[in-house]
mmCIF file with all atom_site columns, C-alpha atoms in Angstrom:
data_model
loop_
_atom_site.group_PDB
_atom_site.id
_atom_site.type_symbol
_atom_site.label_atom_id
_atom_site.label_alt_id
_atom_site.label_comp_id
_atom_site.label_asym_id
_atom_site.label_entity_id
_atom_site.label_seq_id
_atom_site.pdbx_PDB_ins_code
_atom_site.Cartn_x
_atom_site.Cartn_y
_atom_site.Cartn_z
_atom_site.occupancy
_atom_site.B_iso_or_equiv
_atom_site.pdbx_formal_charge
_atom_site.auth_seq_id
_atom_site.auth_comp_id
_atom_site.auth_asym_id
_atom_site.auth_atom_id
_atom_site.pdbx_PDB_model_num
ATOM 1  C CA . MET A 1 1  ? -38.556 19.883 36.821 1.00 0.00 ? 22  MET A CA 1
ATOM 2  C CA . LYS A 1 2  ? -39.648 16.637 37.924 1.00 0.00 ? 23  LYS A CA 1
ATOM 3  C CA . PHE A 1 3  ? -41.815 15.116 35.378 1.00 0.00 ? 24  PHE A CA 1
ATOM 4  C CA . LYS A 1 4  ? -44.711 13.386 37.468 1.00 0.00 ? 25  LYS A CA 1
ATOM 5  C CA . ILE A 1 5  ? -47.243 11.626 35.373 1.00 0.00 ? 26  ILE A CA 1
ATOM 6  C CA . THR A 1 6  ? -50.592 12.645 36.648 1.00 0.00 ? 27  THR A CA 1
ATOM 7  C CA . PRO A 1 7  ? -54.174 11.289 35.341 1.00 0.00 ? 28  PRO A CA 1
ATOM 8  C CA . LEU A 1 8  ? -54.676 14.503 32.991 1.00 0.00 ? 29  LEU A CA 1
ATOM 9  C CA . ASN A 1 9  ? -51.353 13.747 31.449 1.00 0.00 ? 30  ASN A CA 1
ATOM 10 C CA . ILE A 1 10 ? -53.101 10.341 30.785 1.00 0.00 ? 31  ILE A CA 1
ATOM 11 C CA . VAL A 1 11 ? -56.258 11.580 29.369 1.00 0.00 ? 32  VAL A CA 1
ATOM 12 C CA . GLY A 1 12 ? -54.491 14.056 27.001 1.00 0.00 ? 33  GLY A CA 1
ATOM 13 C CA . VAL A 1 13 ? -52.349 11.911 26.091 1.00 0.00 ? 34  VAL A CA 1
ATOM 14 C CA . LEU A 1 14 ? -54.921 9.050  25.471 1.00 0.00 ? 35  LEU A CA 1
ATOM 15 C CA . ALA A 1 15 ? -56.522 12.025 23.218 1.00 0.00 ? 36  ALA A CA 1
ATOM 16 C CA . ALA A 1 16 ? -54.137 13.327 21.273 1.00 0.00 ? 37  ALA A CA 1
ATOM 17 C CA . GLY A 1 17 ? -53.130 9.206  20.502 1.00 0.00 ? 38  GLY A CA 1
ATOM 18 C CA . THR A 1 18 ? -56.257 8.439  19.454 1.00 0.00 ? 39  THR A CA 1
ATOM 19 C CA . ALA A 1 19 ? -56.832 11.856 17.433 1.00 0.00 ? 40  ALA A CA 1
ATOM 20 C CA . ILE A 1 20 ? -53.767 11.469 15.229 1.00 0.00 ? 41  ILE A CA 1
ATOM 21 C CA . PHE A 1 21 ? -54.697 7.615  14.455 1.00 0.00 ? 42  PHE A CA 1
ATOM 22 C CA . PHE A 1 22 ? -57.872 8.810  13.226 1.00 0.00 ? 43  PHE A CA 1
ATOM 23 C CA . TYR A 1 23 ? -55.934 11.082 11.317 1.00 0.00 ? 44  TYR A CA 1
ATOM 24 C CA . LEU A 1 24 ? -53.837 9.189  10.372 1.00 0.00 ? 45  LEU A CA 1
ATOM 25 C CA . THR A 1 25 ? -56.612 6.674  9.119  1.00 0.00 ? 46  THR A CA 1
ATOM 26 C CA . LEU A 1 26 ? -59.179 9.624  7.979  1.00 0.00 ? 47  LEU A CA 1
ATOM 27 C CA . LYS A 1 27 ? -61.263 7.723  4.015  1.00 0.00 ? 48  LYS A CA 1
ATOM 28 C CA . SER A 1 28 ? -64.180 9.727  3.581  1.00 0.00 ? 49  SER A CA 1
ATOM 29 C CA . THR A 1 29 ? -67.255 7.797  1.997  1.00 0.00 ? 50  THR A CA 1
ATOM 30 C CA . TYR A 1 30 ? -68.719 11.181 1.359  1.00 0.00 ? 51  TYR A CA 1
ATOM 31 C CA . PRO A 1 31 ? -67.765 13.982 -1.555 1.00 0.00 ? 52  PRO A CA 1
ATOM 32 C CA . ASN A 1 32 ? -67.560 16.843 0.774  1.00 0.00 ? 53  ASN A CA 1
ATOM 33 C CA . MET A 1 33 ? -67.873 15.939 4.394  1.00 0.00 ? 54  MET A CA 1
ATOM 34 C CA . ASN A 1 34 ? -66.060 13.528 6.550  1.00 0.00 ? 55  ASN A CA 1
ATOM 35 C CA . PRO A 1 35 ? -67.294 12.925 10.086 1.00 0.00 ? 56  PRO A CA 1
ATOM 36 C CA . LYS A 1 36 ? -63.532 11.495 11.324 1.00 0.00 ? 57  LYS A CA 1
ATOM 37 C CA . GLY A 1 37 ? -62.745 15.397 10.919 1.00 0.00 ? 58  GLY A CA 1
ATOM 38 C CA . LEU A 1 38 ? -65.203 16.785 13.969 1.00 0.00 ? 59  LEU A CA 1
ATOM 39 C CA . TYR A 1 39 ? -63.644 14.165 16.431 1.00 0.00 ? 60  TYR A CA 1
ATOM 40 C CA . ILE A 1 40 ? -59.698 14.577 15.562 1.00 0.00 ? 61  ILE A CA 1
ATOM 41 C CA . TYR A 1 41 ? -60.768 18.850 16.281 1.00 0.00 ? 62  TYR A CA 1
ATOM 42 C CA . ILE A 1 42 ? -62.928 17.557 19.951 1.00 0.00 ? 63  ILE A CA 1
ATOM 43 C CA . LEU A 1 43 ? -59.718 15.211 20.799 1.00 0.00 ? 64  LEU A CA 1
ATOM 44 C CA . GLY A 1 44 ? -57.391 17.492 20.314 1.00 0.00 ? 65  GLY A CA 1
ATOM 45 C CA . PHE A 1 45 ? -58.809 19.942 22.394 1.00 0.00 ? 66  PHE A CA 1
ATOM 46 C CA . LEU A 1 46 ? -59.814 17.962 24.955 1.00 0.00 ? 67  LEU A CA 1
ATOM 47 C CA . ALA A 1 47 ? -56.283 16.950 24.908 1.00 0.00 ? 68  ALA A CA 1
ATOM 48 C CA . LEU A 1 48 ? -55.315 20.728 24.554 1.00 0.00 ? 69  LEU A CA 1
ATOM 49 C CA . ILE A 1 49 ? -57.371 22.044 27.633 1.00 0.00 ? 70  ILE A CA 1
ATOM 50 C CA . THR A 1 50 ? -56.452 18.687 29.556 1.00 0.00 ? 71  THR A CA 1
ATOM 51 C CA . PHE A 1 51 ? -52.712 20.021 29.850 1.00 0.00 ? 72  PHE A CA 1
ATOM 52 C CA . ILE A 1 52 ? -53.823 22.935 30.366 1.00 0.00 ? 73  ILE A CA 1
ATOM 53 C CA . ILE A 1 53 ? -55.666 22.102 33.435 1.00 0.00 ? 74  ILE A CA 1
ATOM 54 C CA . ASP A 1 54 ? -52.746 19.890 34.627 1.00 0.00 ? 75  ASP A CA 1
ATOM 55 C CA . LEU A 1 55 ? -50.500 23.120 34.891 1.00 0.00 ? 76  LEU A CA 1
ATOM 56 C CA . ILE A 1 56 ? -52.980 25.123 36.654 1.00 0.00 ? 77  ILE A CA 1
ATOM 57 C CA . LEU A 1 57 ? -52.996 22.553 39.338 1.00 0.00 ? 78  LEU A CA 1
ATOM 58 C CA . ARG A 1 58 ? -49.249 21.299 39.678 1.00 0.00 ? 79  ARG A CA 1
ATOM 59 C CA . PHE A 1 59 ? -48.745 25.312 40.077 1.00 0.00 ? 80  PHE A CA 1
ATOM 60 C CA . ILE A 1 60 ? -52.057 25.240 42.582 1.00 0.00 ? 81  ILE A CA 1
ATOM 61 C CA . PHE A 1 61 ? -51.155 21.744 44.581 1.00 0.00 ? 82  PHE A CA 1
ATOM 62 C CA . LYS A 1 62 ? -48.388 20.954 44.996 1.00 0.00 ? 83  LYS A CA 1
ATOM 63 C CA . ASP A 1 63 ? -48.702 17.865 46.638 1.00 0.00 ? 84  ASP A CA 1
ATOM 64 C CA . ILE A 1 64 ? -48.300 14.652 43.813 1.00 0.00 ? 85  ILE A CA 1
ATOM 65 C CA . ARG A 1 65 ? -50.838 13.063 46.196 1.00 0.00 ? 86  ARG A CA 1
ATOM 66 C CA . ARG A 1 66 ? -53.216 15.855 46.121 1.00 0.00 ? 87  ARG A CA 1
ATOM 67 C CA . ILE A 1 67 ? -52.767 15.983 42.980 1.00 0.00 ? 88  ILE A CA 1
ATOM 68 C CA . TRP A 1 68 ? -54.164 12.559 41.959 1.00 0.00 ? 89  TRP A CA 1
ATOM 69 C CA . THR A 1 69 ? -56.798 13.170 43.750 1.00 0.00 ? 90  THR A CA 1
ATOM 70 C CA . ILE A 1 70 ? -58.205 16.189 42.535 1.00 0.00 ? 91  ILE A CA 1
ATOM 71 C CA . GLU A 1 71 ? -57.518 15.273 39.259 1.00 0.00 ? 92  GLU A CA 1
ATOM 72 C CA . LEU A 1 72 ? -59.212 12.009 39.523 1.00 0.00 ? 93  LEU A CA 1
ATOM 73 C CA . ILE A 1 73 ? -62.394 13.633 41.145 1.00 0.00 ? 94  ILE A CA 1
ATOM 74 C CA . LEU A 1 74 ? -62.382 16.235 37.804 1.00 0.00 ? 95  LEU A CA 1
ATOM 75 C CA . ILE A 1 75 ? -61.918 12.978 35.860 1.00 0.00 ? 96  ILE A CA 1
ATOM 76 C CA . VAL A 1 76 ? -65.349 11.616 38.018 1.00 0.00 ? 97  VAL A CA 1
ATOM 77 C CA . ILE A 1 77 ? -67.117 14.207 37.686 1.00 0.00 ? 98  ILE A CA 1
ATOM 78 C CA . VAL A 1 78 ? -67.346 14.916 33.685 1.00 0.00 ? 99  VAL A CA 1
ATOM 79 C CA . LEU A 1 79 ? -67.214 11.312 32.611 1.00 0.00 ? 100 LEU A CA 1
ATOM 80 C CA . ALA A 1 80 ? -70.037 10.345 35.716 1.00 0.00 ? 101 ALA A CA 1
ATOM 81 C CA . PRO A 1 81 ? -73.282 12.642 33.512 1.00 0.00 ? 102 PRO A CA 1
ATOM 82 C CA . ILE A 1 82 ? -71.524 11.381 30.272 1.00 0.00 ? 103 ILE A CA 1
ATOM 83 C CA . LEU A 1 83 ? -72.104 7.748  31.201 1.00 0.00 ? 104 LEU A CA 1
ATOM 84 C CA . PHE A 1 84 ? -75.704 8.434  32.669 1.00 0.00 ? 105 PHE A CA 1
ATOM 85 C CA . PHE A 1 85 ? -77.081 9.896  30.021 1.00 0.00 ? 106 PHE A CA 1
ATOM 86 C CA . ASN A 1 86 ? -75.605 7.694  27.284 1.00 0.00 ? 107 ASN A CA 1
ATOM 87 C CA . LEU A 1 87 ? -76.735 4.574  29.220 1.00 0.00 ? 108 LEU A CA 1
ATOM 88 C CA . LYS A 1 88 ? -80.274 6.063  30.382 1.00 0.00 ? 109 LYS A CA 1
ATOM 89 C CA . ASP A 1 89 ? -80.386 6.185  26.489 1.00 0.00 ? 110 ASP A CA 1
ATOM 90 C CA . GLN A 1 90 ? -80.270 2.050  25.426 1.00 0.00 ? 111 GLN A CA 1
#
C-alpha cells in the first residue's frame, strides 16, 4: 500500500501532536480540576475521527486528486462556521 499524504492526515497529526503536547505540559492550578484535560480528549477524538474518515474516503475515491478536493471541501465546511461564530462575537 502506498502512503499518500492527504489534508485529513495533516489535521490528524496536528491534533495528535497538540494533544500529546498538552498531556506532557499538564500542570493544574486547581486542586481537583484540570481545564486542559478536556482539550486532550477532544483533540484525541479529532485525530481518531479524521483517521477513520480518511480511510473511508480513500476506499470510496481512488484518485488522489479527488481525495484532496473532497477532504479540503470537508475541512472548509467544518471550519467556516467555527471561524464565523468566533469572529462574530469579537
